[in-house]
GROMACS .gro file of C-alpha atoms in nm:
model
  441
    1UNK     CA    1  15.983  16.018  12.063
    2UNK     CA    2  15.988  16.443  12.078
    3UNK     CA    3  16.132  16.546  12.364
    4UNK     CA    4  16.281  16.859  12.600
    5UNK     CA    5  16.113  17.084  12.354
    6UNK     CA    6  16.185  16.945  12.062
    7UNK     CA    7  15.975  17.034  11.763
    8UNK     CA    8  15.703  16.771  11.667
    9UNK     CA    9  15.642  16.680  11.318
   10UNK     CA   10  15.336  16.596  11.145
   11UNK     CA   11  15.177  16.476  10.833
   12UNK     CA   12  14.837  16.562  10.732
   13UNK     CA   13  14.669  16.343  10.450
   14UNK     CA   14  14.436  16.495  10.239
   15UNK     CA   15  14.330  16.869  10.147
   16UNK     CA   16  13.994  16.877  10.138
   17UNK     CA   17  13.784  17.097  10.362
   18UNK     CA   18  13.901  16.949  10.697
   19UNK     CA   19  14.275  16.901  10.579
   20UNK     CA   20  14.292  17.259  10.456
   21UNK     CA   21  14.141  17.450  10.794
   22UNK     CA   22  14.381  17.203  11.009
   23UNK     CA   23  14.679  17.347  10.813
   24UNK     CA   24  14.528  17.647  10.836
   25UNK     CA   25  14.514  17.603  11.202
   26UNK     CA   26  14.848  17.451  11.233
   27UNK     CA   27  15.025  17.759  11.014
   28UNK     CA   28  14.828  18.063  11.228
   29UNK     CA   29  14.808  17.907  11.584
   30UNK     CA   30  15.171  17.827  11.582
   31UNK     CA   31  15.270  18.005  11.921
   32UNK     CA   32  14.979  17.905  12.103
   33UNK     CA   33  15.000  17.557  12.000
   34UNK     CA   34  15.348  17.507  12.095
   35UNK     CA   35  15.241  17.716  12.442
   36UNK     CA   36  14.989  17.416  12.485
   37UNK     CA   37  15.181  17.168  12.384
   38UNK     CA   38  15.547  17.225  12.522
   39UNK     CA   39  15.707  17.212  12.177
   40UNK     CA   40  15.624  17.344  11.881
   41UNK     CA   41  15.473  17.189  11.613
   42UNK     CA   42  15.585  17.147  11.223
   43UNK     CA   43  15.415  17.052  10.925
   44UNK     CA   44  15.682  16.779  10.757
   45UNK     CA   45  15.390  16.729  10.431
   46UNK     CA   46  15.077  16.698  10.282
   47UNK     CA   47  14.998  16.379  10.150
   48UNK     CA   48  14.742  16.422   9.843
   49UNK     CA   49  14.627  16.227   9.513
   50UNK     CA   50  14.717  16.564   9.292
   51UNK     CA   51  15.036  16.747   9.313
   52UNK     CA   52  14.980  17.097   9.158
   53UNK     CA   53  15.097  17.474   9.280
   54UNK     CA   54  14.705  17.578   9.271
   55UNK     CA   55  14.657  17.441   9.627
   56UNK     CA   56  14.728  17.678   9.869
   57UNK     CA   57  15.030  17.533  10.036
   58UNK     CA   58  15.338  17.582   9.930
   59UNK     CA   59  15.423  17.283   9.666
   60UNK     CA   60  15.716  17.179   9.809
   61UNK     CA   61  15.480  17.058  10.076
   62UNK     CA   62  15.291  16.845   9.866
   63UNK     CA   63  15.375  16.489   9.812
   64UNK     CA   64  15.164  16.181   9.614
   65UNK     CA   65  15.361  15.913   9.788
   66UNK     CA   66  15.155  15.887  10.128
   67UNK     CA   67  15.379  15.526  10.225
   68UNK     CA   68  15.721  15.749  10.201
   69UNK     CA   69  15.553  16.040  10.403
   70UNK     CA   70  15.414  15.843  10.676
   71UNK     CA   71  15.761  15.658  10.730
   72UNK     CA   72  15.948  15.936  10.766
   73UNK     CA   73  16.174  16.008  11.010
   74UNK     CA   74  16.132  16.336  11.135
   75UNK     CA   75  15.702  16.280  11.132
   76UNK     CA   76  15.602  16.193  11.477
   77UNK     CA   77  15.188  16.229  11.431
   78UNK     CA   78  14.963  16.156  11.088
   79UNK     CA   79  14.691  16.320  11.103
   80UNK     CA   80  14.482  16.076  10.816
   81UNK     CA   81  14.190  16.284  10.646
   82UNK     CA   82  14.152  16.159  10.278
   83UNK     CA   83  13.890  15.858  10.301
   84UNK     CA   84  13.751  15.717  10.246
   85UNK     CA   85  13.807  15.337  10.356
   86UNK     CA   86  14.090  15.248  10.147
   87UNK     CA   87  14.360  15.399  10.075
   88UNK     CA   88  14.300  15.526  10.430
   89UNK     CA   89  14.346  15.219  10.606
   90UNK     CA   90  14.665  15.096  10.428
   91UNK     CA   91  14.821  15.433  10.533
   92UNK     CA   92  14.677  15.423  10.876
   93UNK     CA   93  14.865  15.147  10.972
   94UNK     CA   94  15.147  15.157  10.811
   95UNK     CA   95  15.230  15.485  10.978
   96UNK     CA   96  15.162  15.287  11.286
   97UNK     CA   97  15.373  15.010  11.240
   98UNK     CA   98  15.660  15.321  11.227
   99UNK     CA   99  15.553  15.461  11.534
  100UNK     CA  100  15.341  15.741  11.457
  101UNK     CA  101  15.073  15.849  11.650
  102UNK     CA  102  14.742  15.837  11.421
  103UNK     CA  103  14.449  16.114  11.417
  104UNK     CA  104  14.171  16.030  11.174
  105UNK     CA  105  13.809  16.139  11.142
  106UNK     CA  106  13.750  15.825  10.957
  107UNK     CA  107  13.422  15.698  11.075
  108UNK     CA  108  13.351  15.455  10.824
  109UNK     CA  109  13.694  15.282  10.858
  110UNK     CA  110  13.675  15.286  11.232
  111UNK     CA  111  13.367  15.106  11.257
  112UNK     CA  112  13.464  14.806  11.067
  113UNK     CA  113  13.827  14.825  11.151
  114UNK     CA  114  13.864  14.996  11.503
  115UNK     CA  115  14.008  14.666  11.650
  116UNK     CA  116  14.286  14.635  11.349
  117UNK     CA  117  14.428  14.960  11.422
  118UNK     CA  118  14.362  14.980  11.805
  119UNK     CA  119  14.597  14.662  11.813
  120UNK     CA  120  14.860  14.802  11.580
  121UNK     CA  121  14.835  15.107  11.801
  122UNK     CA  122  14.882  14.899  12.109
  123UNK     CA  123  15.179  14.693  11.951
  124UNK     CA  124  15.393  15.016  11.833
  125UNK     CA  125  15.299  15.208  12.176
  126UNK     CA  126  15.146  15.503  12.022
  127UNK     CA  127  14.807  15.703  12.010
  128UNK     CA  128  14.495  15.671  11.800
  129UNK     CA  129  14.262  15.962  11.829
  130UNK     CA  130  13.938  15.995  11.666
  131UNK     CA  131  13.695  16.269  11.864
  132UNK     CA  132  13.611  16.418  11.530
  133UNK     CA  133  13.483  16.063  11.355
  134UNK     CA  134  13.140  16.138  11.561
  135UNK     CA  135  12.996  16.428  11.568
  136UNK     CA  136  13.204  16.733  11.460
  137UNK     CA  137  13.347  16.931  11.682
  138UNK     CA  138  13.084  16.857  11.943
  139UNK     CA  139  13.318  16.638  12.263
  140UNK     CA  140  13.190  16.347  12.248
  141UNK     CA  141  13.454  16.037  12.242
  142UNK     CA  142  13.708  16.183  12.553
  143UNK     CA  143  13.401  16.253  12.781
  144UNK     CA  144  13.349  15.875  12.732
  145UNK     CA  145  13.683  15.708  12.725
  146UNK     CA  146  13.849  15.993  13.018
  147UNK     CA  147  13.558  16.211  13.159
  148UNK     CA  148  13.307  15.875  13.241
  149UNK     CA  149  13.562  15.630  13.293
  150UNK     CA  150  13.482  15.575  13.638
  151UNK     CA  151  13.127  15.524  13.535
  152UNK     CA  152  12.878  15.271  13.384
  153UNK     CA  153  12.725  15.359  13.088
  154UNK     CA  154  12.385  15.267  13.058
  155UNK     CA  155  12.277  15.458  12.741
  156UNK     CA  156  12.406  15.651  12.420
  157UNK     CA  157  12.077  15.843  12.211
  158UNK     CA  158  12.180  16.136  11.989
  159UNK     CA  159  12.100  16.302  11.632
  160UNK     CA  160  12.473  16.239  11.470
  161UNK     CA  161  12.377  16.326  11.103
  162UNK     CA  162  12.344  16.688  11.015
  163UNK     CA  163  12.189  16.612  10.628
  164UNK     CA  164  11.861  16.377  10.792
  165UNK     CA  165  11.839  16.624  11.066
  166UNK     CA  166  11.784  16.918  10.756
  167UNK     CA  167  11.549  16.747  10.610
  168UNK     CA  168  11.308  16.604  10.907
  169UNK     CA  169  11.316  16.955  11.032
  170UNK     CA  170  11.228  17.113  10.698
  171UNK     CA  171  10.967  16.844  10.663
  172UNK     CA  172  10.806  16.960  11.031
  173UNK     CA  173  10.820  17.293  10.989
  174UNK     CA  174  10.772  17.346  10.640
  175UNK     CA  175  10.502  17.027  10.556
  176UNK     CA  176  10.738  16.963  10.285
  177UNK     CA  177  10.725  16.608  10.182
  178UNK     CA  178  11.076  16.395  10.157
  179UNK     CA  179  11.165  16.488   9.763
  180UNK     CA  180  11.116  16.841   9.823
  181UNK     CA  181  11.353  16.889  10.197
  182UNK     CA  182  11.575  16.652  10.039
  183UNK     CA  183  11.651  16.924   9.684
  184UNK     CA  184  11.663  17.186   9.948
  185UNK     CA  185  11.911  17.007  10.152
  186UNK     CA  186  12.112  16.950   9.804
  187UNK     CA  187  12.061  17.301   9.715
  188UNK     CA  188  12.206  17.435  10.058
  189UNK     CA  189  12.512  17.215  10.055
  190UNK     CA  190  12.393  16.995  10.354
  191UNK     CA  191  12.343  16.686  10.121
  192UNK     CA  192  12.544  16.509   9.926
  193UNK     CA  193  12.526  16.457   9.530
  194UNK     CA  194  12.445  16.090   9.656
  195UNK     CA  195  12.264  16.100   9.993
  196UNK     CA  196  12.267  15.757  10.012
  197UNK     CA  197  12.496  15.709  10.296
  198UNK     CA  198  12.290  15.975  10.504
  199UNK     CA  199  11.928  15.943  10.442
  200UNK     CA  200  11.954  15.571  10.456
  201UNK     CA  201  12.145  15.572  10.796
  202UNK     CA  202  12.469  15.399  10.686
  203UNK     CA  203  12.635  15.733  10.820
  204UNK     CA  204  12.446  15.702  11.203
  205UNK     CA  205  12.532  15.365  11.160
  206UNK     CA  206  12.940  15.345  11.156
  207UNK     CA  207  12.900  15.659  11.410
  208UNK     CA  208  12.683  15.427  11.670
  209UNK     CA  209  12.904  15.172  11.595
  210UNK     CA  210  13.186  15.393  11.689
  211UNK     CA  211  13.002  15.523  12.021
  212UNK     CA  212  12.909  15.176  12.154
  213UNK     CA  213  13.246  14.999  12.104
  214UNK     CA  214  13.380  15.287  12.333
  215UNK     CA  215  13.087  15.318  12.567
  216UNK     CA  216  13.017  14.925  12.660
  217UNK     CA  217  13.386  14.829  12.650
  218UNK     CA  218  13.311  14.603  12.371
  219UNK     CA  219  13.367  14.602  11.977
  220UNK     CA  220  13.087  14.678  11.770
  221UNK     CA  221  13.121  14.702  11.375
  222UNK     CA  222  12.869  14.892  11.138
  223UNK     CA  223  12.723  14.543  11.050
  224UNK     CA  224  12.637  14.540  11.427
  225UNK     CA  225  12.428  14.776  11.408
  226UNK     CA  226  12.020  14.753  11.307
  227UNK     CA  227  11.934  15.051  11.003
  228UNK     CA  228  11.672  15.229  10.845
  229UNK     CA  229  11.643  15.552  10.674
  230UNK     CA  230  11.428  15.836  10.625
  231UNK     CA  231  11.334  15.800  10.311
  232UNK     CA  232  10.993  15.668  10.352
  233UNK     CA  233  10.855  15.953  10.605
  234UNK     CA  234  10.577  16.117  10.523
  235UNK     CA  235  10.382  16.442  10.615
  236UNK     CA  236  10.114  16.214  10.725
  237UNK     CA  237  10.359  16.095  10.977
  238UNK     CA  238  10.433  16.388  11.110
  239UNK     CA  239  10.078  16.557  11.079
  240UNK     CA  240  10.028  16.192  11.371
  241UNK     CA  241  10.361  16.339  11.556
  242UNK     CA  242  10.193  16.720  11.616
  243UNK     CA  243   9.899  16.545  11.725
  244UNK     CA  244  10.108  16.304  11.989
  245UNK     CA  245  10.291  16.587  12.132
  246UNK     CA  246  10.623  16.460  11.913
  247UNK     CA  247  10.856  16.509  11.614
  248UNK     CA  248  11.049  16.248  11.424
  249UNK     CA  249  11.414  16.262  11.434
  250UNK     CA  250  11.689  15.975  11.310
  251UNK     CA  251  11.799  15.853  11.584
  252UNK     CA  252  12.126  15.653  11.671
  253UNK     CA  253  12.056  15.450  12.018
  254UNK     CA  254  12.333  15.223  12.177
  255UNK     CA  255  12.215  15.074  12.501
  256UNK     CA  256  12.279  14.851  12.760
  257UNK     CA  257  12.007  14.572  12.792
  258UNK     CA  258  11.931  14.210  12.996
  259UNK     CA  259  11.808  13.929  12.866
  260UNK     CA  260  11.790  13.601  12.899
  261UNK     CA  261  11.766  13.611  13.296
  262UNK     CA  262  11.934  13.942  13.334
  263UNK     CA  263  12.273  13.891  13.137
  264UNK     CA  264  12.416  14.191  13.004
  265UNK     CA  265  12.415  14.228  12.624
  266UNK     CA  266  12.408  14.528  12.351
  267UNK     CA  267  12.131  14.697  12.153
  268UNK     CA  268  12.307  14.938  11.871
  269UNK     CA  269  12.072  15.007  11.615
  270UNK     CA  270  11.956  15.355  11.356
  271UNK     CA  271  11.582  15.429  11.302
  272UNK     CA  272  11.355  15.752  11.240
  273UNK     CA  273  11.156  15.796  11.562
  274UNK     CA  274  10.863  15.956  11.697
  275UNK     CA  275  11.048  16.203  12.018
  276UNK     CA  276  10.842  16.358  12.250
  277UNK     CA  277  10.866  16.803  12.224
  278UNK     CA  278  10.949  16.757  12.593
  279UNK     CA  279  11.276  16.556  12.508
  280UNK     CA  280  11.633  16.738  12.479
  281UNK     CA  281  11.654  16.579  12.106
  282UNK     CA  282  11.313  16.763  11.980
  283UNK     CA  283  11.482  17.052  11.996
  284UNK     CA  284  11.753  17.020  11.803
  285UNK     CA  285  11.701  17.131  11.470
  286UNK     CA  286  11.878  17.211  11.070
  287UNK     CA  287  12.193  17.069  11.065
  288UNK     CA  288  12.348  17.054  11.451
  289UNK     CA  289  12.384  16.728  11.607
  290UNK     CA  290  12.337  16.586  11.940
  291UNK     CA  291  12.400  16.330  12.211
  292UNK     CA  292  12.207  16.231  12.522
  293UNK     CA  293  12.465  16.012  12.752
  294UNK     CA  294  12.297  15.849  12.981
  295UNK     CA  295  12.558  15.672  13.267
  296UNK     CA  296  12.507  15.564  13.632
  297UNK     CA  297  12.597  15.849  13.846
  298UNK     CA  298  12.637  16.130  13.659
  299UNK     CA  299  12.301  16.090  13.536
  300UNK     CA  300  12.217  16.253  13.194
  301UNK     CA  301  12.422  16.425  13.017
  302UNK     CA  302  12.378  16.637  12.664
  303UNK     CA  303  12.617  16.737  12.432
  304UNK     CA  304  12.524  16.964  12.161
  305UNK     CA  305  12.653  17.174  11.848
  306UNK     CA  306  12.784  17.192  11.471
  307UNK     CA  307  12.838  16.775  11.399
  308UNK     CA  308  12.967  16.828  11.039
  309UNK     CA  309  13.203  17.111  10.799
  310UNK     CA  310  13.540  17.205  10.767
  311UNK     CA  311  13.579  17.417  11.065
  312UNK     CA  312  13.422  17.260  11.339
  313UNK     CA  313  13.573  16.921  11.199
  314UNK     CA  314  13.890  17.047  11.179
  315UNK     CA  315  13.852  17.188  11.504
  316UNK     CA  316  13.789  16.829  11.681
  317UNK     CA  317  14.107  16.706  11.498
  318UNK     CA  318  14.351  16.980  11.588
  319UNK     CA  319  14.221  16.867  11.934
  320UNK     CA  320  14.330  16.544  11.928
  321UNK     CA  321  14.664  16.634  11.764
  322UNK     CA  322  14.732  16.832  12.056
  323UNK     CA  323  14.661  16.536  12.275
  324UNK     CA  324  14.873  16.351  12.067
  325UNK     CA  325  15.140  16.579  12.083
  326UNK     CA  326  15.173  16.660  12.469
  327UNK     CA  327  15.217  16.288  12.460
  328UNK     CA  328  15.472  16.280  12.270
  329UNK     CA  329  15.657  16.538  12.455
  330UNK     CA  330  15.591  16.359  12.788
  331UNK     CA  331  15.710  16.077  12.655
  332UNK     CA  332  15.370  15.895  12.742
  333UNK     CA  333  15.034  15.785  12.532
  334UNK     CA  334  14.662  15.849  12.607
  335UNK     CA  335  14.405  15.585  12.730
  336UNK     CA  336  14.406  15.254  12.521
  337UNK     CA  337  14.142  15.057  12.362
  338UNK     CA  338  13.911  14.882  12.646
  339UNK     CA  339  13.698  14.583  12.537
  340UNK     CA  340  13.719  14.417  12.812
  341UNK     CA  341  13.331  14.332  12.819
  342UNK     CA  342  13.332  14.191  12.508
  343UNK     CA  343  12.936  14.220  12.521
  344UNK     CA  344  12.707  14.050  12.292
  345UNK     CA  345  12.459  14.228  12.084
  346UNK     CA  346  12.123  14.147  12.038
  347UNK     CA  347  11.951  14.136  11.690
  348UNK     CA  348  11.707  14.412  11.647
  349UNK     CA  349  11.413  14.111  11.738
  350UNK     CA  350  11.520  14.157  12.082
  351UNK     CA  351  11.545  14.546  12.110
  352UNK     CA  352  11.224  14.677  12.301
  353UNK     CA  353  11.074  15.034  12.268
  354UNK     CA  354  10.725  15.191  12.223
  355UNK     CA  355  10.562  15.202  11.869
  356UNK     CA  356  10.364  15.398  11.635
  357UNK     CA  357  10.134  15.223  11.360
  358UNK     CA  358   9.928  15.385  11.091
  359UNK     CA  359   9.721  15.154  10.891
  360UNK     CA  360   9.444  15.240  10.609
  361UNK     CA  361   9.152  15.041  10.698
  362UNK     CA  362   8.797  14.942  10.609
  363UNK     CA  363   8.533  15.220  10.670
  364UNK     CA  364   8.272  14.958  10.864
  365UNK     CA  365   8.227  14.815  11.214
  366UNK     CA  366   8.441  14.584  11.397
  367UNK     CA  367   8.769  14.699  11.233
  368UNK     CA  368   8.915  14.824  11.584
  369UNK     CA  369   8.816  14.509  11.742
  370UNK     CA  370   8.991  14.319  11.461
  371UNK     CA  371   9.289  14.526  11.504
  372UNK     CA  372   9.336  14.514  11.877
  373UNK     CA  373   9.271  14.141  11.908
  374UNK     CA  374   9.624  14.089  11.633
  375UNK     CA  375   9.803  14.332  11.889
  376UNK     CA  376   9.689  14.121  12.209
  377UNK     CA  377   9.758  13.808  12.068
  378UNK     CA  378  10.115  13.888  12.025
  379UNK     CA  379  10.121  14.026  12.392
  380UNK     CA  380  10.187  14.381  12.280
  381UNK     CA  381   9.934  14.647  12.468
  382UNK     CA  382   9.811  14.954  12.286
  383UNK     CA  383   9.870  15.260  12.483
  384UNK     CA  384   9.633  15.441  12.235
  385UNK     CA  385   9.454  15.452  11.936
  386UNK     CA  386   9.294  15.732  11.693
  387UNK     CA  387   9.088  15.660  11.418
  388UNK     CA  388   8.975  15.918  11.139
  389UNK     CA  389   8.751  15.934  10.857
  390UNK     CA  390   8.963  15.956  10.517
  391UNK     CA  391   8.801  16.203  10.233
  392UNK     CA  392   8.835  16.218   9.813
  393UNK     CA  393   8.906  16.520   9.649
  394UNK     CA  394   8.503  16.603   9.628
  395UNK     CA  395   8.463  16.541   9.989
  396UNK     CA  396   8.306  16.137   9.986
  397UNK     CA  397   8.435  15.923  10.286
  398UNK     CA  398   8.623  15.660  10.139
  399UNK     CA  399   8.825  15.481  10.430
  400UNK     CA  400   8.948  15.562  10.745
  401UNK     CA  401   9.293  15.588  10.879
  402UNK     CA  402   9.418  15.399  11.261
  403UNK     CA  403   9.698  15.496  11.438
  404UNK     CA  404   9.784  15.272  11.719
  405UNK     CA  405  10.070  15.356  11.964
  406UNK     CA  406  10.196  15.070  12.195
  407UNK     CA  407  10.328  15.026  12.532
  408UNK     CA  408  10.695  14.899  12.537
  409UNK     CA  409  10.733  14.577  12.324
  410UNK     CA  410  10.979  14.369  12.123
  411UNK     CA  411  11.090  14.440  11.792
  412UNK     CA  412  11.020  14.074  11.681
  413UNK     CA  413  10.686  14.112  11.852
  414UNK     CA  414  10.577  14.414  11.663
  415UNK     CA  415  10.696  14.279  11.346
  416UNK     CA  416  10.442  13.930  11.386
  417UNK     CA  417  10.183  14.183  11.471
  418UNK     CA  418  10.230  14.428  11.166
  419UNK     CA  419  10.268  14.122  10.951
  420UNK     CA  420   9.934  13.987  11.076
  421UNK     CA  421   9.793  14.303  11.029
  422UNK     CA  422   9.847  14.358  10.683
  423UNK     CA  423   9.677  13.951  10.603
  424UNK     CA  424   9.398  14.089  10.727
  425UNK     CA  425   9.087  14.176  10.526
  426UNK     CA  426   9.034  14.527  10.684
  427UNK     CA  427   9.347  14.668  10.638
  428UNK     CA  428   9.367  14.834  10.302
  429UNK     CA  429   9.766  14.907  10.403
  430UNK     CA  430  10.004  14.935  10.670
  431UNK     CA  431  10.125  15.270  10.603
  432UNK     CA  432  10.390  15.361  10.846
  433UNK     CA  433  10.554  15.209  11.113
  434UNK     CA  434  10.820  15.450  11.374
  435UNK     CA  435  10.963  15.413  11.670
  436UNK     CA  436  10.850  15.587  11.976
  437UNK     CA  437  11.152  15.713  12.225
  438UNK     CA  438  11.235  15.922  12.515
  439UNK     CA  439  10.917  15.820  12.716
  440UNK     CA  440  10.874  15.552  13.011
  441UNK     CA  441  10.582  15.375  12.974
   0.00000   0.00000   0.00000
């Protein structure tokens, strides 16, 4: 290990946006870094799939062979930013098994693989950071592994994907349907060439996975986690938001919850919900990200800002190399993985919350009565329900449109109801079903 002012070496892998600010960080914050740290710190390479002088680094820097840079002798940190999965993982731990510290931003490795590396970290007595792997540069991982850790956690809520965020908030403010804030999004840079991983919430997902491993003490993988995207919200669904006092936001929850006689289990799961205007969350618009932490005595707490681009990525990651480095210097490591819980979680059947239903239905009598009676046999009480007339182009009633928002209920229980609603003869359709959080009732 660096010691008595010795300098500390890194590695960075990959020169994409991220990797090229955190050299650029590393190259102009020199002094102050090695201030901070207690040593100063030296770029050893820069692992990347193309070699070339066009890159903005010196070439000499460069290097294609990420297994000989990672074992090298005079690197004491990798800082791992090329993704995405694979080759990311091979080189992740095989610069652990040569004791190097690790900081990644890898989301969607950590949340299938956090245990792999947390135990090859633990084995070779070295760090692995990840703040920026959720949420940018907004703090979110320290405040729960260091800042909470005398705590109890009770509940993790937050807008973690800056591309869905674009595009609901276009959608509300705009009355833009889905294909149209989506093109914008794509035109603006926020969205991907595929969105898929976004606007189907396979991004929220590996980032809730992420936040509830740390948060309940207990490994959680993506496939943990319950998902569904935004790409069936409609302005219909938000023209029923306005009208309930809320906005519709993809939401990543992670909760604790009791069941089965009050044992402890997990709830991780990704959804577009219905949030109040009153809620922290409603507010938080374009691209920024957010996250409500909800713990036992401290209460709630909100952190807020940029959760995606180069900068504010890099800015999380240059963090946690710092971190890394002080340690190394000290001669000690930061906090190791705790999954000591080892909390189940519950299929999405067993996660309760409020609902919203919108159903086309039958312009004649007795529809309401047929409705309520599927919710009440299922034991699911309607908080409240709107009906209105639906028009043609030349101004004819031809239907009517019910929106029926529930008191808290099971997921399983909803679904039997919706399912029972759509066998029967007066509903036309079922047209949406959301979420409803942030409220008590």
């Amino acid at each position: 290990m660096s010691g008595n002012g010795k300098p500390v070496g890194v590695a960075v892998l990959g020169l994409g946006n991220v990797g090229s600010e955190v050299v650029r960080i590393i190259e102009d914050s020199a002094d102050d870094l090695a201030a901070r740290i207690g040593a100063p710190l030296v770029l050893r390479g820069i692992g990347v799939r193309r070699v070339a002088a066009d890159r903005g680094v010196p070439i000499e820097l460069l290097t294609d062979n990420i297994e000989e840079l990672v074992s090298r002798e005079d690197v004491d940190i990798v800082v791992e930013l090329m993704g995405p999965v694979e080759p990311a993982r091979k080189a992740i731990l095989s610069a652990l098994e040569h004791g190097k510290s690790v900081v990644t931003a890898n989301k969607a490795l950590l949340s299938i693989s956090t245990g792999e590396l947390a135990q090859a970290a633990e084995t070779a007595n070295v760090d692995l950071y990840f703040e920026a792997a959720v949420a940018g540069a907004i703090p979110v991982i320290r405040p729960l592994t260091q800042s909470l850790a005398g705590d109890t956690v009770q509940r993790v809520a937050g807008i973690v994907n800056g591309t869905t965020n674009y595009i609901l908030s276009e959608m509300a403010s705009t009355g833009a349907d889905y294909a149209a804030a989506l093109a914008d999004a794509s035109a603006l840079g926020y969205a991907e060439a595929d969105p898929t991983a976004d606007v189907e919430g396979y991004d929220a997902a590996a980032k809730a996975a992420i936040l509830a491993s740390i948060a309940f003490h207990t490994r959680v993988t993506a496939d943990d986690v319950y998902r569904e995207g935004i790409t069936h919200i409609t302005p219909d669904d938000f023209e029923s938001a306005r009208a309930l006092g809320c906005t519709i936001k993809l939401l990543a929850i992670c909760e604790r919850v009791k069941v089965d006689g009050g044992q402890q289990r997990v709830s991780a799961r990704v959804y577009p919900a219905l949030v109040p205007l009153s809620h922290p969350l409603a507010a938080v618009n374009g691209a920024f990200n957010a996250v409500v932490v909800e713990a036992e005595a401290a209460g709630r707490l909100m952190f807020y800002g940029q959760g995606a681009g180069g900068a504010p990525t890099a800015s999380a990651v240059t963090g946690d190399l710092v971190m890394a480095a002080r340690n190394r210097v000290l001669g000690s490591r930061g906090p190791r993985e705790s999954k000591y819980a080892q909390l189940p979680v519950i299929p999405i059947s067993l996660a309760s919350t409020r609902y919203y239903v919108s159903m086309h239905v039958a312009d004649e009598p007795g529809v309401l009565s047929s409705v309520a009676a599927e919710f009440a046999k299922r034991e699911v009480s309607i908080a409240e329900v709107r009906q209105e007339g639906v028009v043609d182009q030349g101004g004819q009633r031809v239907g009517a449109r019910v929106v029926v928002v529930t008191h808290r209920a099971t997921d399983g229980a909803l679904s039997e109801t919706v399912a029972a609603l759509e066998d029967l003869d007066v509903v036309q359709a079922v047209a949406s079903v959301l979420r409803l959080e942030g409220t008590n009732p």
